[in-house]
Short mmCIF file of C-alpha atoms in Angstrom, two decimals:
data_model
loop_
_atom_site.label_atom_id
_atom_site.label_comp_id
_atom_site.label_asym_id
_atom_site.label_seq_id
_atom_site.Cartn_x
_atom_site.Cartn_y
_atom_site.Cartn_z
CA UNK H 873 46.21 104.58 63.45
CA UNK H 874 45.99 100.67 62.31
CA UNK H 875 44.37 99.48 58.65
CA UNK H 876 40.53 99.91 59.12
CA UNK H 877 39.64 96.20 57.44
CA UNK H 878 36.09 95.48 56.30
CA UNK H 879 35.89 97.64 53.07
CA UNK H 880 35.06 100.43 55.21
CA UNK H 881 35.84 103.94 54.70
CA UNK H 882 35.30 107.42 56.59
CA UNK H 883 32.18 109.79 56.22
CA UNK H 884 29.75 111.67 58.28
CA UNK H 885 26.42 110.46 56.57
CA UNK H 886 26.82 109.07 53.06
CA UNK H 887 27.86 105.55 52.72
CA UNK H 888 30.58 106.14 50.43
CA UNK H 889 30.55 104.70 46.66
CA UNK H 890 26.51 104.64 47.72
CA UNK H 891 25.08 108.36 47.49
CA UNK H 892 22.68 107.03 50.37
CA UNK H 893 22.92 109.01 53.45
CA UNK H 894 20.65 109.07 56.41
CA UNK H 895 17.62 111.06 56.58
CA UNK H 896 17.92 112.24 60.49
CA UNK H 897 19.47 115.02 61.37
CA UNK H 898 21.55 115.72 63.43
CA UNK H 899 23.49 112.65 62.34
CA UNK H 900 26.72 111.56 62.40
CA UNK H 901 28.95 108.44 61.89
CA UNK H 902 31.96 107.41 64.50
CA UNK H 903 34.12 104.67 62.89
CA UNK H 904 36.66 102.63 64.62
CA UNK H 905 39.50 100.10 62.95
CA UNK H 906 39.88 96.32 63.89
CA UNK H 907 41.86 97.29 67.03
CA UNK H 908 39.19 100.11 68.01
CA UNK H 909 41.07 103.09 66.88
CA UNK H 910 38.70 105.97 66.29
CA UNK H 911 38.89 108.11 63.12
CA UNK H 912 39.61 111.38 64.96
CA UNK H 913 37.37 113.30 62.08
CA UNK H 914 34.17 111.49 63.12
CA UNK H 915 34.93 111.72 66.70
CA UNK H 916 34.94 115.37 66.27
CA UNK H 917 31.88 115.17 63.94
CA UNK H 918 30.19 113.77 66.84
CA UNK H 919 31.21 116.00 69.85
CA UNK H 920 29.97 119.02 68.03
CA UNK H 921 26.91 117.95 67.51
CA UNK H 922 24.09 119.83 69.57
CA UNK H 923 21.54 117.42 71.50
CA UNK H 924 20.39 116.27 74.78
CA UNK H 925 20.31 112.90 74.16
CA UNK H 926 22.41 110.76 71.83
CA UNK H 927 20.83 107.34 70.24
CA UNK H 928 24.52 105.76 69.59
CA UNK H 929 23.52 102.35 67.19
CA UNK H 930 26.07 100.03 66.55
CA UNK H 931 25.42 97.48 63.74
CA UNK H 932 25.74 93.62 63.36
CA UNK H 933 27.85 91.06 61.35
CA UNK H 934 25.55 91.06 58.24
CA UNK H 935 26.62 94.56 57.37
CA UNK H 936 29.21 96.24 54.90
CA UNK H 937 29.02 100.34 54.62
CA UNK H 938 26.00 101.09 52.67
CA UNK H 939 23.75 97.99 54.19
CA UNK H 940 25.17 99.90 57.86
CA UNK H 941 24.13 103.15 56.41
CA UNK H 942 20.65 101.74 54.82
CA UNK H 943 19.71 100.28 58.77
CA UNK H 944 20.81 103.70 60.65
CA UNK H 945 18.39 105.25 57.93
CA UNK H 946 15.65 102.94 58.58
CA UNK H 947 16.03 102.42 62.27
CA UNK H 948 16.35 106.09 63.23
CA UNK H 949 13.21 107.22 60.63
CA UNK H 950 10.93 107.25 63.56
CA UNK H 951 12.11 108.50 66.85
CA UNK H 952 11.27 112.63 65.86
CA UNK H 953 7.72 111.87 66.10
CA UNK H 954 8.26 109.31 69.58
CA UNK H 955 10.25 111.86 72.25
CA UNK H 956 9.00 114.71 74.13
CA UNK H 957 9.27 118.15 73.60
CA UNK H 958 12.28 118.81 76.14
CA UNK H 959 14.86 116.15 74.35
CA UNK H 960 17.05 116.88 71.40
CA UNK H 961 17.88 113.93 69.82
CA UNK H 962 21.17 113.62 68.55
CA UNK H 963 22.10 109.92 66.32
CA UNK H 964 25.57 108.17 65.73
CA UNK H 965 26.26 105.36 64.03
CA UNK H 966 29.16 103.28 65.13
CA UNK H 967 30.61 101.59 61.93
CA UNK H 968 32.99 99.05 62.26
CA UNK H 969 34.76 96.75 60.20
CA UNK H 970 32.22 93.37 59.72
CA UNK H 971 31.41 91.72 56.17
CA UNK H 972 28.78 91.14 54.41
CA UNK H 973 27.13 87.56 53.16
CA UNK H 974 25.58 88.10 50.08
CA UNK H 975 23.38 85.11 50.45
CA UNK H 976 22.32 86.14 53.67
CA UNK H 977 18.69 88.13 52.89
CA UNK H 978 17.61 91.60 54.90
CA UNK H 979 14.31 92.48 55.32
CA UNK H 980 12.92 95.58 53.37
CA UNK H 981 16.33 96.12 52.06
CA UNK H 982 17.40 93.33 49.81
CA UNK H 983 14.44 93.16 46.46
CA UNK H 984 14.01 89.57 44.65
CA UNK H 985 17.26 89.08 42.48
CA UNK H 986 19.65 91.45 44.21
CA UNK H 987 21.18 88.78 46.52
CA UNK H 988 23.25 85.68 45.53
CA UNK H 989 20.95 82.15 45.41
CA UNK H 990 21.77 80.21 48.04
CA UNK H 991 24.12 77.55 46.71
CA UNK H 992 24.35 74.71 49.37
CA UNK H 993 26.27 73.06 47.23
CA UNK H 994 29.23 75.52 48.32
CA UNK H 995 30.40 77.55 45.74
CA UNK H 996 30.99 81.24 46.52
CA UNK H 997 29.28 84.00 44.84
CA UNK H 998 31.30 86.88 44.06
CA UNK H 999 30.31 89.40 45.77
CA UNK H 1000 31.19 87.35 49.02
CA UNK H 1001 34.47 86.13 48.04
CA UNK H 1002 35.51 89.88 47.18
CA UNK H 1003 34.04 90.55 50.53
CA UNK H 1004 36.18 87.65 52.56
CA UNK H 1005 39.01 89.27 50.54
CA UNK H 1006 38.50 92.69 51.65
CA UNK H 1007 38.13 90.87 55.18
CA UNK H 1008 40.97 89.18 55.52
CA UNK H 1009 43.45 91.11 53.14
CA UNK H 1010 46.25 89.07 54.32
CA UNK H 1011 44.85 85.65 52.93
CA UNK H 1012 43.88 85.78 49.32
CA UNK H 1013 45.91 82.42 48.18
CA UNK H 1014 43.93 80.83 51.36
CA UNK H 1015 40.51 82.13 50.03
CA UNK H 1016 41.26 81.17 46.64
CA UNK H 1017 42.10 77.97 47.39
CA UNK H 1018 38.72 77.47 49.88
CA UNK H 1019 36.62 79.03 47.18
CA UNK H 1020 38.20 76.50 44.65
CA UNK H 1021 37.45 73.71 47.04
CA UNK H 1022 34.31 75.00 47.45
CA UNK H 1023 33.28 75.40 43.65
CA UNK H 1024 34.88 71.69 42.70
CA UNK H 1025 32.62 69.86 45.60
CA UNK H 1026 35.65 67.02 45.48
CA UNK H 1027 34.27 63.93 46.92
CA UNK H 1028 37.18 63.28 49.07
CA UNK H 1029 37.68 63.03 52.54
CA UNK H 1030 41.29 64.74 51.76
CA UNK H 1031 39.78 67.81 50.60
CA UNK H 1032 37.97 68.27 53.33
CA UNK H 1033 40.42 67.73 55.58
CA UNK H 1034 42.58 70.21 54.09
CA UNK H 1035 39.78 72.46 54.10
CA UNK H 1036 39.14 72.39 57.56
CA UNK H 1037 42.78 73.36 58.11
CA UNK H 1038 42.37 76.33 55.45
CA UNK H 1039 39.83 77.57 57.49
CA UNK H 1040 40.64 77.17 61.09
CA UNK H 1041 44.18 79.26 59.75
CA UNK H 1042 41.93 81.48 58.80
CA UNK H 1043 39.96 81.77 61.96
CA UNK H 1044 43.70 81.84 63.67
CA UNK H 1045 42.59 79.02 66.14
CA UNK H 1046 46.02 77.37 64.83
CA UNK H 1047 47.99 80.27 66.37
CA UNK H 1048 46.02 79.86 69.86
CA UNK H 1049 48.11 77.83 72.55
CA UNK H 1050 47.72 74.88 74.18
CA UNK H 1051 47.19 76.08 77.39
CA UNK H 1052 43.60 77.81 76.20
CA UNK H 1053 42.82 75.30 73.44
CA UNK H 1054 39.59 74.24 75.05
CA UNK H 1055 38.53 77.83 74.56
CA UNK H 1056 38.07 77.57 70.87
CA UNK H 1057 35.18 76.20 69.69
CA UNK H 1058 34.31 72.80 68.74
CA UNK H 1059 33.51 73.25 64.97
CA UNK H 1060 37.45 74.46 64.08
CA UNK H 1061 38.72 71.40 66.59
CA UNK H 1062 36.44 68.19 66.14
CA UNK H 1063 36.48 65.99 63.17
CA UNK H 1064 35.81 68.25 60.43
CA UNK H 1065 33.58 65.78 58.34
CA UNK H 1066 31.45 65.54 61.09
CA UNK H 1067 31.36 68.88 61.79
CA UNK H 1068 30.17 69.43 57.80
CA UNK H 1069 27.58 67.16 58.80
CA UNK H 1070 26.41 69.31 61.70
CA UNK H 1071 26.49 72.06 59.68
CA UNK H 1072 24.67 70.46 56.88
CA UNK H 1073 21.78 69.38 59.48
CA UNK H 1074 21.66 72.82 60.72
CA UNK H 1075 20.82 74.16 57.68
CA UNK H 1076 18.29 71.86 57.29
CA UNK H 1077 16.53 72.92 60.18
CA UNK H 1078 16.99 76.65 59.54
CA UNK H 1079 14.85 75.78 56.29
CA UNK H 1080 17.77 75.82 53.55
CA UNK H 1081 16.69 74.10 50.31
CA UNK H 1082 19.30 71.13 50.07
CA UNK H 1083 21.91 70.41 47.56
CA UNK H 1084 22.91 67.41 46.27
CA UNK H 1085 22.37 64.37 48.98
CA UNK H 1086 20.25 64.91 51.76
CA UNK H 1087 22.42 66.65 54.46
CA UNK H 1088 20.74 64.99 57.48
CA UNK H 1089 20.64 61.73 56.44
CA UNK H 1090 22.21 59.46 58.93
CA UNK H 1091 25.99 58.61 58.65
CA UNK H 1092 26.80 55.63 56.14
CA UNK H 1093 28.95 52.44 56.60
CA UNK H 1094 31.63 54.30 54.41
CA UNK H 1095 32.83 56.73 57.30
CA UNK H 1096 31.68 59.61 59.27
CA UNK H 1097 29.70 62.32 58.20
CA UNK H 1098 28.24 60.74 54.86
CA UNK H 1099 25.31 61.59 53.25
CA UNK H 1100 22.77 58.28 51.51
CA UNK H 1101 23.62 57.97 48.13
CA UNK H 1102 25.90 61.06 48.02
CA UNK H 1103 28.96 60.49 49.26
CA UNK H 1104 30.62 63.41 50.57
CA UNK H 1105 29.62 65.62 47.76
CA UNK H 1106 26.84 66.58 49.60
CA UNK H 1107 28.17 67.94 53.14
CA UNK H 1108 30.12 70.84 51.15
CA UNK H 1109 26.85 73.10 52.18
CA UNK H 1110 28.30 72.55 55.90
CA UNK H 1111 31.60 73.48 54.51
CA UNK H 1112 30.89 76.82 53.34
CA UNK H 1113 28.90 77.31 56.44
CA UNK H 1114 32.03 76.18 58.32
CA UNK H 1115 33.66 79.71 56.36
CA UNK H 1116 30.82 81.70 57.23
CA UNK H 1117 31.11 80.83 61.34
CA UNK H 1118 35.23 81.69 61.26
CA UNK H 1119 34.53 85.11 59.56
CA UNK H 1120 31.38 85.44 62.83
CA UNK H 1121 34.13 84.13 65.04
CA UNK H 1122 36.44 86.75 64.16
CA UNK H 1123 34.14 88.97 64.13
CA UNK H 1124 32.92 88.19 67.15
CA UNK H 1125 36.29 88.81 68.96
CA UNK H 1126 36.50 92.25 67.29
CA UNK H 1127 33.49 93.57 68.18
CA UNK H 1128 34.39 92.87 71.56
CA UNK H 1129 37.66 94.89 71.43
CA UNK H 1130 35.78 97.68 69.07
CA UNK H 1131 33.43 98.31 72.27
CA UNK H 1132 35.90 97.89 74.96
CA UNK H 1133 38.82 99.43 73.30
CA UNK H 1134 37.02 101.99 71.25
CA UNK H 1135 33.67 102.96 71.76
CA UNK H 1136 33.79 103.16 75.26
CA UNK H 1137 36.96 105.30 76.12
CA UNK H 1138 35.21 107.62 72.87
CA UNK H 1139 31.91 108.02 74.85
CA UNK H 1140 33.74 108.43 78.47
CA UNK H 1141 35.57 111.05 76.76
CA UNK H 1142 32.50 112.92 75.54
CA UNK H 1143 30.69 112.66 78.51
CA UNK H 1144 33.75 114.28 80.42
CA UNK H 1145 33.54 116.85 78.53
CA UNK H 1146 29.98 117.17 78.34
CA UNK H 1147 28.28 116.19 81.26
CA UNK H 1148 24.31 116.80 80.75
CA UNK H 1149 24.56 115.20 77.37
CA UNK H 1150 22.67 111.61 78.19
CA UNK H 1151 23.28 108.54 76.09
CA UNK H 1152 21.44 105.96 74.37
CA UNK H 1153 23.17 102.58 73.61
CA UNK H 1154 21.44 100.54 70.61
CA UNK H 1155 23.07 97.63 69.29
CA UNK H 1156 22.16 94.72 66.77
CA UNK H 1157 23.41 91.46 66.53
CA UNK H 1158 27.29 92.15 67.14
CA UNK H 1159 26.90 95.42 67.44
CA UNK H 1160 25.00 94.38 70.63
CA UNK H 1161 28.28 92.98 71.68
CA UNK H 1162 29.99 96.01 70.48
CA UNK H 1163 27.61 98.33 73.03
CA UNK H 1164 27.55 95.91 75.72
CA UNK H 1165 31.48 95.51 75.74
CA UNK H 1166 31.58 99.11 75.81
CA UNK H 1167 30.38 99.55 79.72
CA UNK H 1168 33.91 98.55 80.65
CA UNK H 1169 34.97 101.38 80.41
CA UNK H 1170 32.32 103.34 82.06
CA UNK H 1171 34.02 104.49 84.82
CA UNK H 1172 32.71 103.53 88.57
CA UNK H 1173 29.31 105.81 90.03
CA UNK H 1174 29.40 107.78 86.30
CA UNK H 1175 25.24 107.96 85.44
CA UNK H 1176 25.99 109.21 81.51
CA UNK H 1177 25.00 105.99 80.00
CA UNK H 1178 20.88 106.25 80.56
CA UNK H 1179 19.99 103.12 78.40
CA UNK H 1180 21.54 100.02 76.28
CA UNK H 1181 18.82 98.42 74.13
CA UNK H 1182 20.09 94.94 72.40
CA UNK H 1183 18.38 93.66 69.60
CA UNK H 1184 19.14 90.14 68.30
CA UNK H 1185 22.31 90.11 70.09
CA UNK H 1186 24.73 87.77 69.18
CA UNK H 1187 26.87 86.82 72.81
CA UNK H 1188 26.11 84.56 75.34
CA UNK H 1189 22.96 84.90 77.37
CA UNK H 1190 24.97 84.60 80.69
CA UNK H 1191 26.99 87.61 80.04
CA UNK H 1192 25.49 89.51 82.81
CA UNK H 1193 25.26 86.85 84.93
CA UNK H 1194 27.23 87.09 88.37
CA UNK H 1195 27.76 83.34 88.70
CA UNK H 1196 27.32 80.90 85.58
CA UNK H 1197 24.53 77.96 86.49
CA UNK H 1198 26.87 75.20 85.18
CA UNK H 1199 30.00 77.13 87.13
CA UNK H 1200 29.16 78.77 90.57
CA UNK H 1201 32.40 80.12 91.17
CA UNK H 1202 32.23 81.78 87.43
CA UNK H 1203 30.67 84.70 86.70
CA UNK H 1204 29.00 86.03 83.04
CA UNK H 1205 31.71 88.39 81.00
CA UNK H 1206 29.60 91.10 81.52
CA UNK H 1207 28.92 90.17 85.08
CA UNK H 1208 27.24 92.98 86.95
CA UNK H 1209 27.95 95.72 84.45
CA UNK H 1210 24.47 96.42 84.14
CA UNK H 1211 24.81 98.53 87.54
CA UNK H 1212 26.94 101.07 85.12
CA UNK H 1213 23.78 102.28 83.36
CA UNK H 1214 21.75 104.63 84.97
CA UNK H 1215 18.46 102.77 83.33
CA UNK H 1216 17.65 99.26 81.88
CA UNK H 1217 19.70 97.14 79.81
CA UNK H 1218 16.62 95.82 77.53
CA UNK H 1219 17.65 92.37 75.81
CA UNK H 1220 15.31 91.90 72.75
CA UNK H 1221 14.67 88.53 71.39
CA UNK H 1222 12.73 86.43 68.67
CA UNK H 1223 11.82 82.74 68.31
CA UNK H 1224 12.51 83.26 64.71
CA UNK H 1225 15.99 84.51 64.60
CA UNK H 1226 17.48 81.20 63.10
CA UNK H 1227 21.21 82.48 62.89
CA UNK H 1228 20.66 83.11 67.08
CA UNK H 1229 18.55 79.47 67.68
CA UNK H 1230 20.42 77.20 65.58
CA UNK H 1231 23.81 78.25 64.19
CA UNK H 1232 25.05 80.32 67.78
CA UNK H 1233 24.68 77.39 70.11
CA UNK H 1234 26.33 75.11 68.08
CA UNK H 1235 29.07 77.76 66.64
CA UNK H 1236 29.70 78.94 70.69
CA UNK H 1237 29.99 74.78 71.82
CA UNK H 1238 33.72 74.66 73.59
CA UNK H 1239 36.24 71.98 72.35
CA UNK H 1240 36.26 69.11 75.15
CA UNK H 1241 32.43 69.43 75.77
CA UNK H 1242 31.49 65.67 75.73
CA UNK H 1243 27.61 66.48 74.87
CA UNK H 1244 28.72 66.50 71.20
CA UNK H 1245 27.79 69.47 68.11
CA UNK H 1246 24.06 68.45 67.54
CA UNK H 1247 22.94 68.10 71.62
CA UNK H 1248 21.23 70.59 73.28
CA UNK H 1249 23.22 72.38 75.63
CA UNK H 1250 21.65 75.51 77.52
CA UNK H 1251 25.59 77.11 78.17
CA UNK H 1252 26.01 78.40 74.21
CA UNK H 1253 22.64 80.10 73.91
CA UNK H 1254 22.47 83.33 72.77
CA UNK H 1255 20.70 86.20 74.55
CA UNK H 1256 19.24 87.72 71.50
CA UNK H 1257 17.19 83.32 71.43
CA UNK H 1258 16.03 83.38 74.73
CA UNK H 1259 16.88 87.02 76.37
CA UNK H 1260 18.65 87.58 79.97
CA UNK H 1261 19.30 84.29 81.71
CA UNK H 1262 20.72 83.73 85.25
CA UNK H 1263 19.81 87.13 86.78
CA UNK H 1264 17.78 87.03 89.70
CA UNK H 1265 14.63 89.16 89.52
CA UNK H 1266 15.28 89.89 85.70
CA UNK H 1267 11.55 90.75 84.49
CA UNK H 1268 10.60 88.99 80.79
CA UNK H 1269 8.05 90.75 79.16
CA UNK H 1270 6.38 90.17 75.67
CA UNK H 1271 6.75 93.34 73.43
CA UNK H 1272 3.31 94.22 73.59
CA UNK H 1273 3.08 94.08 77.78
CA UNK H 1274 6.62 96.54 77.31
CA UNK H 1275 4.52 98.91 75.09
CA UNK H 1276 1.51 99.11 76.72
CA UNK H 1277 2.78 98.91 80.59
CA UNK H 1278 6.18 100.34 80.51
CA UNK H 1279 9.89 98.73 81.35
CA UNK H 1280 11.15 98.91 84.42
CA UNK H 1281 14.04 101.85 85.09
CA UNK H 1282 17.05 99.70 85.86
CA UNK H 1283 18.49 96.42 85.96
CA UNK H 1284 18.27 94.11 82.77
CA UNK H 1285 15.27 93.41 81.17
CA UNK H 1286 13.99 90.62 78.56
CA UNK H 1287 11.67 91.31 75.90
CA UNK H 1288 10.27 88.84 73.64
CA UNK H 1289 9.76 91.05 70.70
CA UNK H 1290 8.89 87.70 67.59
CA UNK H 1291 5.26 89.60 67.36
CA UNK H 1292 7.38 91.85 64.97
CA UNK H 1293 10.98 90.25 64.08
CA UNK H 1294 9.55 87.37 62.28
CA UNK H 1295 10.43 87.59 59.00
CA UNK H 1296 13.31 86.78 56.81
CA UNK H 1297 15.14 83.77 54.68
CA UNK H 1298 17.66 80.94 55.63
CA UNK H 1299 19.99 80.66 56.85
CA UNK H 1300 19.67 83.44 59.14
CA UNK H 1301 16.15 83.52 59.58
CA UNK H 1302 14.64 86.85 61.10
CA UNK H 1303 17.84 87.70 62.79
CA UNK H 1304 17.93 91.31 61.22
CA UNK H 1305 14.15 91.93 61.05
CA UNK H 1306 14.45 94.96 63.34
CA UNK H 1307 13.76 98.13 61.63
CA UNK H 1308 10.12 98.04 63.09
CA UNK H 1309 8.48 101.58 64.75
CA UNK H 1310 7.97 99.42 68.07
CA UNK H 1311 11.25 98.76 68.77
CA UNK H 1312 11.89 101.90 68.53
CA UNK H 1313 9.37 103.04 71.02
CA UNK H 1314 10.71 100.76 73.11
CA UNK H 1315 14.60 102.31 73.09
CA UNK H 1316 12.52 105.78 73.78
CA UNK H 1317 10.93 104.30 76.50
CA UNK H 1318 14.19 102.64 77.74
CA UNK H 1319 15.44 105.95 77.49
CA UNK H 1320 12.63 108.26 79.47
CA UNK H 1321 12.78 110.47 76.50
CA UNK H 1322 8.98 110.24 75.90
CA UNK H 1323 6.27 112.50 75.72
#
């Protein structure tokens, strides 16, 4: 099996090195490496679970082993009291190699003083530096230089050019063939000073405290992307955000691989061996991408996936569309795959999610797009920001309405969860505010498991 990156080990319910377990039973984990290869020990533990219904939950980007285990413990806690007497639940936590940025708060998990303070001047805190080293184990020299530049904040265009080249190398976009280069996000191809200015503006919009000169100031006469009175030093907060986006870019691609080549085939094997077992897939952030891309491995006419619930999904709101509004000859990456679910695909979204409202569109805009980094264009929106788009007949509900009146039994459904998904600090906002009983009740309703 390929090496598992991101600092994850294997287990069946206890976070490695933390002693923190998951309280529900039976609970097991499915552990995958970056290529989608499953650890066979964890696969065996899942295959032996005695249950009628499996809740399969994939964590998102801002997770290490400890936080993913804590997430599963917290989110799964209400379910036993919500399901009907004929339902015997099994709980599965999908563990895949992402990484934790220690300056991104997770509501209910992080106490005051436990996180690194946001440093929009740029310096990396030791926890994030270590996590980056585990995420890119072959790039320690490049990361050392990146950390050095962020700490020193040189007032030099040449330093930003060097920084941009290092980030492109980390993201792997320099290796992209010229033929497909337009598919690379513009933040890795546009002028690095303009990119850092745009990211600094985005940080200000997300409510992050500014460091140095005002980040949203207009370009000065000295050159592009300058801030009034601050030279270039005020843009290193944007440079740090560019590094964060490089890690997200790698994780986004990895999530699709883990879903399609890893989770999907493993669930298909388990369903073939136990045809009565019902599966309910849940994903947060890039974990929503993991479970959605796993649908590509569901055989035609198979009926074992009974529901999919996407919590603040970090992928395109057009993913399930047969035709894109701006390109009628092309469909979304998951077009029509909602029909492989014997139940609904429920996309929860919130207007308080700064990561998906502000940063996702900026980071998803493709090279060659004439609109510019800061121009609004709905082509680059996330499903966790405004729900499913361009799928005819897909209803849009508030969370209260969905819980009171129920949700459709098939097809895509968008649920505005902003009534509960609303807490969190800069830069991600409420992106990780998902541990609520109301959302657990939504999963139960989607899977028709209620009393």
